Coordinates of N, CA and C in Angstrom, one line a residue:
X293 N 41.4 96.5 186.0 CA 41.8 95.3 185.3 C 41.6 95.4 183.8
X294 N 40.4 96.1 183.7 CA 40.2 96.0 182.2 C 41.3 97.2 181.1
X295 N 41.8 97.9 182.0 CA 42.4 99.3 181.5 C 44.1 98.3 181.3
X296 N 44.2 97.2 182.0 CA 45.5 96.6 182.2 C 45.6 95.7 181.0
X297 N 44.5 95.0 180.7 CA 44.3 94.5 179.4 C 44.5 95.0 178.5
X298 N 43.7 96.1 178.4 CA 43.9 96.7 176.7 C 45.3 97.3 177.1
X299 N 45.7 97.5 178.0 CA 47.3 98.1 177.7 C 47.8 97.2 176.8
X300 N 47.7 95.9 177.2 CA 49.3 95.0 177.0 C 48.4 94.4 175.8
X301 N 47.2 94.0 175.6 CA 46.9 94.1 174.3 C 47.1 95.1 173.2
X302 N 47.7 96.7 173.6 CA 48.0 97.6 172.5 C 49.6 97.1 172.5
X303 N 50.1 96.9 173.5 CA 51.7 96.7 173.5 C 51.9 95.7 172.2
X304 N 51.2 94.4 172.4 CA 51.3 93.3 171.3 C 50.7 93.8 170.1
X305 N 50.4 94.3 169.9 CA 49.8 94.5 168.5 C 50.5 95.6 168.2
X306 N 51.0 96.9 169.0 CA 52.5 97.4 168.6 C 53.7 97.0 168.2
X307 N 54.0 95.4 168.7 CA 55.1 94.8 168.5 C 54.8 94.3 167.2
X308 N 53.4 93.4 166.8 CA 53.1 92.7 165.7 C 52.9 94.1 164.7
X309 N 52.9 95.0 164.6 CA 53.0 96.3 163.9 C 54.4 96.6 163.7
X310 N 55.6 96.5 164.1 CA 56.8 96.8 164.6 C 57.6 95.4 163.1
X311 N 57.4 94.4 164.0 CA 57.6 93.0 163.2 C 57.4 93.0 161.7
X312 N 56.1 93.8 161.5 CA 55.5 93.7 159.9 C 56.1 94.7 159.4
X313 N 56.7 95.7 160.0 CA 57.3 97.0 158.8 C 58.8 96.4 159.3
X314 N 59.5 95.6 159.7 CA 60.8 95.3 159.7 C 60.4 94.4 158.9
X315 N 59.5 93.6 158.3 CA 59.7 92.2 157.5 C 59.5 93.0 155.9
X316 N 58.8 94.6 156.2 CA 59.0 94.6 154.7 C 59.9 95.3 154.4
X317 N 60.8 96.1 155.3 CA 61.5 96.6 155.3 C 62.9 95.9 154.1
X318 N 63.1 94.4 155.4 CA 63.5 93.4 154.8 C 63.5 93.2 153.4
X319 N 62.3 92.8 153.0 CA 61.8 92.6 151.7 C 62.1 93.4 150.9
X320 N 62.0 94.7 151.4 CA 62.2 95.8 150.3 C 63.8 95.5 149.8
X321 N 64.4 95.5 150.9 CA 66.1 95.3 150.9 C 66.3 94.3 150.2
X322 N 65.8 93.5 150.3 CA 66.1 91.8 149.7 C 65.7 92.0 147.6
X323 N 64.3 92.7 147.8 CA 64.4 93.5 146.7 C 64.8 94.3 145.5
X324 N 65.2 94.8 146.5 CA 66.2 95.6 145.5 C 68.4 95.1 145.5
X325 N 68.3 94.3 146.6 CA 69.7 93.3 146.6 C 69.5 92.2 144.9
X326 N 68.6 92.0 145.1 CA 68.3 90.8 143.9 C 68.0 91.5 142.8
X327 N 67.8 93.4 142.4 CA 67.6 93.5 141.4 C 68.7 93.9 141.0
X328 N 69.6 94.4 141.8 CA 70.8 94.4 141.4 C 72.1 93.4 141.3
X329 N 71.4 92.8 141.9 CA 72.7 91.3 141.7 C 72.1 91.1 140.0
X330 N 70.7 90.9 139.5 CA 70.5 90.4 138.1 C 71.4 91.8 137.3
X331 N 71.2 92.8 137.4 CA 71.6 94.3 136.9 C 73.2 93.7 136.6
X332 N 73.9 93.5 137.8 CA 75.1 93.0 138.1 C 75.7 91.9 136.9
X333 N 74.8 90.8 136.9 CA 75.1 89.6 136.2 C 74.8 90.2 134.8
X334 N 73.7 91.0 134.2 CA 73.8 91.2 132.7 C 74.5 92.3 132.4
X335 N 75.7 92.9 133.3 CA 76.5 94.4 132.7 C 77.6 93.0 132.9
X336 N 77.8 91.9 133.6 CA 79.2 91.4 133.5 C 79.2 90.8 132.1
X337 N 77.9 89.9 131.8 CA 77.5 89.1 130.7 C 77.8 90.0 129.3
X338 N 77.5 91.2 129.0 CA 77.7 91.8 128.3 C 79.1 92.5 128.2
X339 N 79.7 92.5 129.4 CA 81.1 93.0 129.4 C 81.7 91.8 129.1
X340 N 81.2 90.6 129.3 CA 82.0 89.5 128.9 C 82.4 89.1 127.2
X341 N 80.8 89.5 126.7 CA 80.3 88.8 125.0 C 81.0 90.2 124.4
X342 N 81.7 91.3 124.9 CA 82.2 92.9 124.4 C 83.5 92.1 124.6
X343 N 84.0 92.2 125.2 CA 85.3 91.1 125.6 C 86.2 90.3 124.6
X344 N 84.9 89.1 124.7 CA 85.3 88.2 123.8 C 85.0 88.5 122.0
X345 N 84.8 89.3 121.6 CA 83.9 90.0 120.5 C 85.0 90.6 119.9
X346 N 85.8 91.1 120.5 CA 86.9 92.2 120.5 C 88.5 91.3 120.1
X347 N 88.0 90.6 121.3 CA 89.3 89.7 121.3 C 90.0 88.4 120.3
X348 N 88.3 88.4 119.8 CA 88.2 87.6 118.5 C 88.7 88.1 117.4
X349 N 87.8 89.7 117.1 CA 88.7 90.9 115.9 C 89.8 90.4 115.9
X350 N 90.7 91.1 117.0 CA 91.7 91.2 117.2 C 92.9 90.2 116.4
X351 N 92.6 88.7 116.9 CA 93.1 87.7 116.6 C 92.6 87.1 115.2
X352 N 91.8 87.7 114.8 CA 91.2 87.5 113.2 C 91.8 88.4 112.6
X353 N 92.3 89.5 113.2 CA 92.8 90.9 112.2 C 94.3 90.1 112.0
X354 N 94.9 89.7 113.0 CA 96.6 89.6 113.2 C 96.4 87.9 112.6
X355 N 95.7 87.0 112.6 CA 96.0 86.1 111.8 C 95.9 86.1 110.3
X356 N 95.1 87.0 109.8 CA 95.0 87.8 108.4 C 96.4 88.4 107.8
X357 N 96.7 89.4 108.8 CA 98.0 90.1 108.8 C 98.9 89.1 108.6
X358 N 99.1 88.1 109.3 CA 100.0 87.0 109.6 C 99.9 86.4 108.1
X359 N 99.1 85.8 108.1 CA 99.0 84.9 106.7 C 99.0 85.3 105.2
X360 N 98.3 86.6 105.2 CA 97.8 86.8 104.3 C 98.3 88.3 103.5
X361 N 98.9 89.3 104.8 CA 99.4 90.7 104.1 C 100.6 91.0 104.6
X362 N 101.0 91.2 103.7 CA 102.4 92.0 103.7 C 102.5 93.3 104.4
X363 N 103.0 94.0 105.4 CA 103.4 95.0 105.6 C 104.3 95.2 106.2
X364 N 105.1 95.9 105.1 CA 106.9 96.7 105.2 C 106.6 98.5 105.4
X365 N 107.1 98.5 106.5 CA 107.6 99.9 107.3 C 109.1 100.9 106.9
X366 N 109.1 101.6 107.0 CA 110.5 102.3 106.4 C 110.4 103.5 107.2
X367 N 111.1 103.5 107.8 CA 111.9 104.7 109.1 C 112.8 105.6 108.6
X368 N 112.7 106.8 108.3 CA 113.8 107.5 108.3 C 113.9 108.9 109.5
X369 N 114.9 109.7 109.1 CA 114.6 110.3 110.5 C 113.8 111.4 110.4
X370 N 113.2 111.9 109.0 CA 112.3 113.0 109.1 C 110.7 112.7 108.1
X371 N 110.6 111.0 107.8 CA 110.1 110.9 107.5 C 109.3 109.1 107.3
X372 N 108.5 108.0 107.3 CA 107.9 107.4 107.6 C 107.3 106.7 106.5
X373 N 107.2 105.2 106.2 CA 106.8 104.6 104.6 C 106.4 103.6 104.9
X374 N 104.9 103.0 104.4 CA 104.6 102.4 104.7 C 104.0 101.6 103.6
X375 N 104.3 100.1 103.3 CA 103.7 99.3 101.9 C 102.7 98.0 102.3
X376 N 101.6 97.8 101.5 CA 100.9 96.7 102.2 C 100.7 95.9 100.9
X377 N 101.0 95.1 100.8 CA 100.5 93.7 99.7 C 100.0 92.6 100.6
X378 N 98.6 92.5 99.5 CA 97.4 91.7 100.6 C 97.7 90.6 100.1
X379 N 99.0 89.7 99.1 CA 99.4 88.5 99.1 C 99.0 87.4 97.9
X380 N 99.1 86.9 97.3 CA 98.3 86.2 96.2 C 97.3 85.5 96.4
X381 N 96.6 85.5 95.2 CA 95.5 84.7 94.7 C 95.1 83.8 94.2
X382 N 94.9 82.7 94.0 CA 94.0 81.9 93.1 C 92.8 81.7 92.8
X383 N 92.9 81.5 91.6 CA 90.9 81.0 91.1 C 91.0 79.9 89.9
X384 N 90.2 79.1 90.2 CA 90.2 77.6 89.4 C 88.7 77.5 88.6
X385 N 88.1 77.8 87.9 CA 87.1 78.1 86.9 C 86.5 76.7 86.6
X386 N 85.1 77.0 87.4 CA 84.4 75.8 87.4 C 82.9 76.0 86.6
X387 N 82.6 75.1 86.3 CA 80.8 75.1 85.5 C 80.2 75.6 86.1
X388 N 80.0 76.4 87.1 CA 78.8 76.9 87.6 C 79.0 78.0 87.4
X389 N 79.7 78.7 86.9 CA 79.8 80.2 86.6 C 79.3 80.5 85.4
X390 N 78.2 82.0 85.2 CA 77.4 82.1 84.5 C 78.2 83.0 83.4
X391 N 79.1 83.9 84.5 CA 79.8 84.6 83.6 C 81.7 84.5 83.8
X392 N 82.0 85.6 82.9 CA 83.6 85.5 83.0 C 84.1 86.2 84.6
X393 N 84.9 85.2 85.0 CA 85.2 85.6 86.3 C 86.7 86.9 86.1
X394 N 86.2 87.7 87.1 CA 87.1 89.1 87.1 C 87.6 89.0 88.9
X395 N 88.8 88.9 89.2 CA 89.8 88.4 90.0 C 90.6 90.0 90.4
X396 N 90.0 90.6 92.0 CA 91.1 92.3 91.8 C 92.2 92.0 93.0
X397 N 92.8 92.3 92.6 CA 94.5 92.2 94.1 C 94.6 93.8 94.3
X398 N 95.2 93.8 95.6 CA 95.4 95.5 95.7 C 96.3 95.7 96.4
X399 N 97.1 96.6 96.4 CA 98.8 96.8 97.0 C 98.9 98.4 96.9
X400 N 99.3 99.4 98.0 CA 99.4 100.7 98.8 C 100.3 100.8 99.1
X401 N 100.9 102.0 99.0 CA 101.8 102.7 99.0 C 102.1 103.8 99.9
X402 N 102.7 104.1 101.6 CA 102.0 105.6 101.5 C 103.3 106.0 102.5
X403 N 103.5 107.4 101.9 CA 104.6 107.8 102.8 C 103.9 109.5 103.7
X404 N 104.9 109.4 104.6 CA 104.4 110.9 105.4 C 105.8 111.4 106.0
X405 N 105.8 112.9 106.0 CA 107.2 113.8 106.1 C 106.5 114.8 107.7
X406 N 107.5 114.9 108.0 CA 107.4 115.5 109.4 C 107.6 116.9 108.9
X407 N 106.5 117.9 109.7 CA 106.2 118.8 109.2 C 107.5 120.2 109.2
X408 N 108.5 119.7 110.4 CA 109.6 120.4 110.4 C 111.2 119.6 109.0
X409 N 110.6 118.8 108.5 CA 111.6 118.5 107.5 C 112.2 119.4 106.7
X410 N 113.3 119.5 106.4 CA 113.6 120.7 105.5 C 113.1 120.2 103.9
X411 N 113.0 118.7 103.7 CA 113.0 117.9 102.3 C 111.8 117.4 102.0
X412 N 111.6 117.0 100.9 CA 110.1 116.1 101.1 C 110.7 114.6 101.0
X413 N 109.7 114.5 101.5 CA 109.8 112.6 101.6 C 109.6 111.6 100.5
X414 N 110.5 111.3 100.4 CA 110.8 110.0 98.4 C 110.8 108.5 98.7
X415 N 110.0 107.8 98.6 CA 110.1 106.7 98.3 C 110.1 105.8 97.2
X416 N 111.1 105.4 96.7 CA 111.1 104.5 94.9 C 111.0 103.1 95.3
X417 N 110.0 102.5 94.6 CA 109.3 101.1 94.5 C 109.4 100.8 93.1
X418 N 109.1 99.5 93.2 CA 108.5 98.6 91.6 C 107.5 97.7 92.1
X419 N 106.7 98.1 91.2 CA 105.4 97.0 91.4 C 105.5 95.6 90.1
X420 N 105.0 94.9 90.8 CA 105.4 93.4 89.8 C 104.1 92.7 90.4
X421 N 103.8 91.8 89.1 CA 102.6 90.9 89.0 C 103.4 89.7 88.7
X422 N 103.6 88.8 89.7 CA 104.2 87.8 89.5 C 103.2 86.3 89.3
X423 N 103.4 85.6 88.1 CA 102.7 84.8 87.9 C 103.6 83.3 88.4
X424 N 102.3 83.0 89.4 CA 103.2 81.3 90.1 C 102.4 80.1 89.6
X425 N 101.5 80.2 89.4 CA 101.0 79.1 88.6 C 99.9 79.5 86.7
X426 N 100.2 78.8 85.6 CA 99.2 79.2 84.8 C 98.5 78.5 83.9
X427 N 97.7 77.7 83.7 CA 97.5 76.6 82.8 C 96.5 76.6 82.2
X428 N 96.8 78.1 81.7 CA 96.2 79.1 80.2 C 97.3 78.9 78.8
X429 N 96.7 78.3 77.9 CA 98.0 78.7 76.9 C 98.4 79.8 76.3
X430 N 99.5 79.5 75.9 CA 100.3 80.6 74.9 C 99.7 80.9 73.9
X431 N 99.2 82.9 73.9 CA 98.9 83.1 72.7 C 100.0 83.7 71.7
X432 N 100.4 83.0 70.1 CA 101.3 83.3 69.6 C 101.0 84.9 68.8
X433 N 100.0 85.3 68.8 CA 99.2 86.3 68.7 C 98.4 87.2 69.5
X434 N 98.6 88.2 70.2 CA 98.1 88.6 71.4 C 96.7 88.6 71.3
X435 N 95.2 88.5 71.4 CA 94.1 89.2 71.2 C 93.5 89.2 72.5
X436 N 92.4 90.4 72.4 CA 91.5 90.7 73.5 C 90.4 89.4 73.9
X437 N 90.0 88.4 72.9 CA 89.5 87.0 73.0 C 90.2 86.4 73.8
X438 N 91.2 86.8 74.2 CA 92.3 85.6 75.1 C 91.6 85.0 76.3
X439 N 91.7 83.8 76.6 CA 91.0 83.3 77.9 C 91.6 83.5 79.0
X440 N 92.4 84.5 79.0 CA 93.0 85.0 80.5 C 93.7 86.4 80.3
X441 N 93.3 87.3 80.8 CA 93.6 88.8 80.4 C 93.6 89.7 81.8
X442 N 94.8 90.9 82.0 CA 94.7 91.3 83.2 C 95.1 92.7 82.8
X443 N 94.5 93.8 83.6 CA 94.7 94.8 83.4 C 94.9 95.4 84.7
X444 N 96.2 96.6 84.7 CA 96.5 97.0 85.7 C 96.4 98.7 85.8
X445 N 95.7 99.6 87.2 CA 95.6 100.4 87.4 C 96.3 101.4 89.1
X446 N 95.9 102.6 88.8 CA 96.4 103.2 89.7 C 95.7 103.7 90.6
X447 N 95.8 104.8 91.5 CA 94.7 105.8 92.2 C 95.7 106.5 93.2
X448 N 95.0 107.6 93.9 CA 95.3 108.3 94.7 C 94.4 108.6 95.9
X449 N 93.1 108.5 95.7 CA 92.1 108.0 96.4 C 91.0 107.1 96.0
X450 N 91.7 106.0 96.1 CA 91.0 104.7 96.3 C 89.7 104.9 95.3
X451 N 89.6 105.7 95.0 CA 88.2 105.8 93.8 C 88.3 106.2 92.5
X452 N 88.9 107.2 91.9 CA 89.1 107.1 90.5 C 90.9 106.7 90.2
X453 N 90.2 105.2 89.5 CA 91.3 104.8 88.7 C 91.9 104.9 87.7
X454 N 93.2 105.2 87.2 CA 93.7 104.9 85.8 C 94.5 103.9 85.8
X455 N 93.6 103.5 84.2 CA 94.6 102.3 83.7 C 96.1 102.5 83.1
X456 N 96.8 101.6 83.6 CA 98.3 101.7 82.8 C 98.4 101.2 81.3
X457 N 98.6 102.0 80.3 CA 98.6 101.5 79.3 C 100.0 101.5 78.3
X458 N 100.7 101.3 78.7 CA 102.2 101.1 78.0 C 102.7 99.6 77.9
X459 N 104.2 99.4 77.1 CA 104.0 98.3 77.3 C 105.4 97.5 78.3
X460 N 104.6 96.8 78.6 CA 105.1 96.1 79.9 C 106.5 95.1 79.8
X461 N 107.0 94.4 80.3 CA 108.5 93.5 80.2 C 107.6 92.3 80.8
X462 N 108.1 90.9 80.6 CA 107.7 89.7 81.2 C 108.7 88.9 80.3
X463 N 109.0 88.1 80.9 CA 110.0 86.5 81.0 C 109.8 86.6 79.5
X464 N 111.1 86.9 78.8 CA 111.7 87.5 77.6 C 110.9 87.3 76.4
X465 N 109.8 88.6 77.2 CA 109.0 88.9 75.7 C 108.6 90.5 76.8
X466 N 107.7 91.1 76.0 CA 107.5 92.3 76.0 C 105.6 92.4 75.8
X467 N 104.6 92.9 76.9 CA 103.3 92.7 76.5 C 103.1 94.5 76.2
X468 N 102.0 94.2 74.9 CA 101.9 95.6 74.4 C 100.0 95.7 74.8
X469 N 99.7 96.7 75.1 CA 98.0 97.0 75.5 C 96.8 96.3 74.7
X470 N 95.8 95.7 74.7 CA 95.5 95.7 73.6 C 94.1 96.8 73.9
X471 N 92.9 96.2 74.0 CA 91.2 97.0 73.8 C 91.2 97.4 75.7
X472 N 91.1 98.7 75.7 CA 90.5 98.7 77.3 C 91.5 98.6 78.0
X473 N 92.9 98.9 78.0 CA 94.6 98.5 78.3 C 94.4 97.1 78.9
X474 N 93.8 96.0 78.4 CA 93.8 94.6 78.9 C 95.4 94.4 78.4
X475 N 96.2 93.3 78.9 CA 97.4 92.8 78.4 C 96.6 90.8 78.2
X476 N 97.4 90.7 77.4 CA 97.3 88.8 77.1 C 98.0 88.3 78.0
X477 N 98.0 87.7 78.8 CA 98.7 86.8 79.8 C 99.2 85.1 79.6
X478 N 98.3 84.3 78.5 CA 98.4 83.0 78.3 C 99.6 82.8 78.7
X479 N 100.0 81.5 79.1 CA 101.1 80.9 79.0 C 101.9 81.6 79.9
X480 N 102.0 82.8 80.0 CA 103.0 83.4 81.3 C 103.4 82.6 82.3
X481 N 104.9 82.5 82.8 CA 104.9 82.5 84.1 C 105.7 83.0 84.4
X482 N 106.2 83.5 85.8 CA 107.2 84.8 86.2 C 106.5 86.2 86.3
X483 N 107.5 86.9 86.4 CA 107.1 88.4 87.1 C 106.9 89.3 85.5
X484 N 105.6 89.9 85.6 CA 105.8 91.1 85.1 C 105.6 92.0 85.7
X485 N 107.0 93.1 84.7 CA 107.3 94.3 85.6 C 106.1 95.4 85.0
X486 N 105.3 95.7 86.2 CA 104.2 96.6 85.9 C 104.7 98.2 86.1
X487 N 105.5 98.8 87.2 CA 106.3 99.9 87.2 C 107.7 99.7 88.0
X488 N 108.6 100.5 87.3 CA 110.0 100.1 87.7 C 110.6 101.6 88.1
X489 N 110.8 101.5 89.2 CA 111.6 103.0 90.2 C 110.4 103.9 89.6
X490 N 109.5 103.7 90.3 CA 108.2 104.9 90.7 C 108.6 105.4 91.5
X491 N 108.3 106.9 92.0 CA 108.6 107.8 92.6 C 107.9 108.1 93.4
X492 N 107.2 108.3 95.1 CA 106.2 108.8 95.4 C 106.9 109.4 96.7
X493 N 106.3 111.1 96.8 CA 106.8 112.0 97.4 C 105.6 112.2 98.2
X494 N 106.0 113.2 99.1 CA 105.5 113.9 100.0 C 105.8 114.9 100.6
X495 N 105.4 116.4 100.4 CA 105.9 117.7 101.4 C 106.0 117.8 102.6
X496 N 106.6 118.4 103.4 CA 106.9 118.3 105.0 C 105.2 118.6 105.6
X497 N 105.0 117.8 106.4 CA 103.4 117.7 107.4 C 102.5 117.1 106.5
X498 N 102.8 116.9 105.3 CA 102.0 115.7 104.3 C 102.3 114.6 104.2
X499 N 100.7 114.0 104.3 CA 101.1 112.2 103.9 C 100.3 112.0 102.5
X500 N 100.9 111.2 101.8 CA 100.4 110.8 100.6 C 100.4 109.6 100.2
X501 N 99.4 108.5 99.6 CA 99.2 107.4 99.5 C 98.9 107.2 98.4
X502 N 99.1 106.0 97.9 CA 99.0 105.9 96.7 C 98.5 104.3 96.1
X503 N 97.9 103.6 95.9 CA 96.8 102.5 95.4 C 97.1 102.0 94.1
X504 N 97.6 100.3 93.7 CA 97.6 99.6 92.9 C 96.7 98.6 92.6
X505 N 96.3 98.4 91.6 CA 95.0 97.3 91.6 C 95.2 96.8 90.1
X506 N 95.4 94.8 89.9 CA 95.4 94.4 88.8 C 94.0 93.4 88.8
X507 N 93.5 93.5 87.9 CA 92.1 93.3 87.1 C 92.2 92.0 85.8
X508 N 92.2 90.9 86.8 CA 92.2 89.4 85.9 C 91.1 88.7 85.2
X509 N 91.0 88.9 84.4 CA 90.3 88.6 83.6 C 89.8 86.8 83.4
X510 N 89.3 86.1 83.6 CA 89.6 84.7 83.2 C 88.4 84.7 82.6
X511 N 88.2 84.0 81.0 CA 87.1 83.1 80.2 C 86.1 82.3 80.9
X512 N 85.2 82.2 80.7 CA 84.2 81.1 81.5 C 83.7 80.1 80.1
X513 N 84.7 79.6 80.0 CA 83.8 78.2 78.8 C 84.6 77.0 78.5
X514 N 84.1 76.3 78.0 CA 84.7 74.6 77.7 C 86.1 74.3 77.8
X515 N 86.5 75.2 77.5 CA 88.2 75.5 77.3 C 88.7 75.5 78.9
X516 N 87.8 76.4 79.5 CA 88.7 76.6 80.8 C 87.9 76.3 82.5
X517 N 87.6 75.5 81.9 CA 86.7 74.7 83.1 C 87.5 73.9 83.6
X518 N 87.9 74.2 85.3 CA 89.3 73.2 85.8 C 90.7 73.8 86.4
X519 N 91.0 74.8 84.7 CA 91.8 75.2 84.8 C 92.8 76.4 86.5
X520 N 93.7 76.3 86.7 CA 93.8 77.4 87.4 C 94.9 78.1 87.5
X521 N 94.7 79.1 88.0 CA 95.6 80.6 87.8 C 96.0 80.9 88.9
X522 N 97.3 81.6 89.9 CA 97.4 81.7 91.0 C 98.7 83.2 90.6
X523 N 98.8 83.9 91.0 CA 99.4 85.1 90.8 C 99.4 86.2 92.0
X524 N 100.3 86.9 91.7 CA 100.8 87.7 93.5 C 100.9 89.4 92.7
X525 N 100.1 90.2 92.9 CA 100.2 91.8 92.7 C 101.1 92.5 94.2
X526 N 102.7 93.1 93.8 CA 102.7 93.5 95.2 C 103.7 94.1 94.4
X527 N 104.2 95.3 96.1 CA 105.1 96.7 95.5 C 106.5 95.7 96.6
X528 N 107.4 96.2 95.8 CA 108.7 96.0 96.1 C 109.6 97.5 96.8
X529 N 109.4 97.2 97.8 CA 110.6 98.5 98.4 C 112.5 98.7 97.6
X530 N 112.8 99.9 97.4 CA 113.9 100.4 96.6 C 114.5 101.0 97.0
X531 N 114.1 102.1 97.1 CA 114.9 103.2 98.4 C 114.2 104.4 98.2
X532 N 114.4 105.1 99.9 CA 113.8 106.4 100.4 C 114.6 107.6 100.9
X533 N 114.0 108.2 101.0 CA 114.9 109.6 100.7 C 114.3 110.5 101.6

């Protein structure tokens, strides 16, 4: 009798042994189910905030583009042109400015020739600074004191600039350079022509680019507190070759 007891007493406490490593077995499963559902939820969360992050660029780049820059394409059949004008500016000159505000616009240029072209690749532009609003007066004497002064430059890589210093055509007068190739602007309004049938090439498998940047000068004093200026730096397509 007693040998029949402890039998079925080891039986049960084998089952209750049996029961406890399936319940942690369980647990273990349930464990690691739940560490990976959280794993789960912060790779979606993050694919979500990458997502939307992206998607926002995206629609922040093309509403920019949209609004704000110009870009003209030019197809030919052995070679490719491309112009970007980032669109005009204004600035309205208030008392809180300690010093004279300097205002830069920038407009690119760039063509590329397919490396089996027999020709190089020509594109001729004019660049124009067209003035749309200005309520600077007329100097009947040009000088470098003028409360509105702009100076226009070049590049080929975006880093060393030269200034254009010749003299320029505007709404039937003629501006000549004066200190530092600044030009007088008072009173302007309309287009001046900053270069007219420029030339920019390219050899076959070369691309070459090319960078315009005008440099506005406005006064900061009694005179021009209020006042405002609004003007457009951009390249005009001509023809390519």
């Amino acid at each position: 009798m007693n040998k029949k007891v402890t039998s079925a007493s080891s039986k049960v406490k084998n089952e209750i042994d049996e029961d406890l490593e399936i319940k942690k077995v369980a647990h273990s499963k349930s464990y690691i189910q739940t560490l990976l559902l959280i794993i789960l939820i912060i790779l979606f969360a993050l694919t979500l905030f990458c997502a939307c992050f992206y998607i926002g660029k995206y629609y922040e780049a093309k509403n920019k583009v949209k609004g704000d820059t110009e870009l003209i394409e030019i197809n030919k059949e052995n070679n490719k042109s491309f112009i970007t004008n980032n669109g005009p500016f204004e600035k309205v000159i208030d008392d809180t400015l300690e010093e004279d505000a300097i205002v830069e616009s920038f407009a690119n240029v760039e063509v590329s020739t397919d490396a089996n072209s027999k020709n190089d690749g020509v594109l001729v532009y004019d660049v124009k600074y067209e003035i749309i609003q200005n309520d600077f007066a007329f100097n009947p004497i040009s000088t470098i004191s003028s409360n509105i002064l702009v100076r226009f430059s070049y590049s080929f890589d975006n880093k060393e600039w030269i200034s254009t210093g010749y003299v320029l055509t505007a709404p039937d007068l003629t501006l000549s350079p004066l200190m530092s190739n600044y030009y007088d602007i008072g009173g302007i309004v309309g287009t001046i022509n900053v270069a007219t049938n420029y030339e920019l090439s390219s050899k076959p498998g070369e691309t070459k680019k090319m960078y315009w940047k005008s440099e506005t000068l406005i006064r900061n004093n009694s005179d021009t507190v209020g006042k405002s200026f609004k003007a457009n730096l951009k390249i005009e397509y001509k023809e390519s070759a």
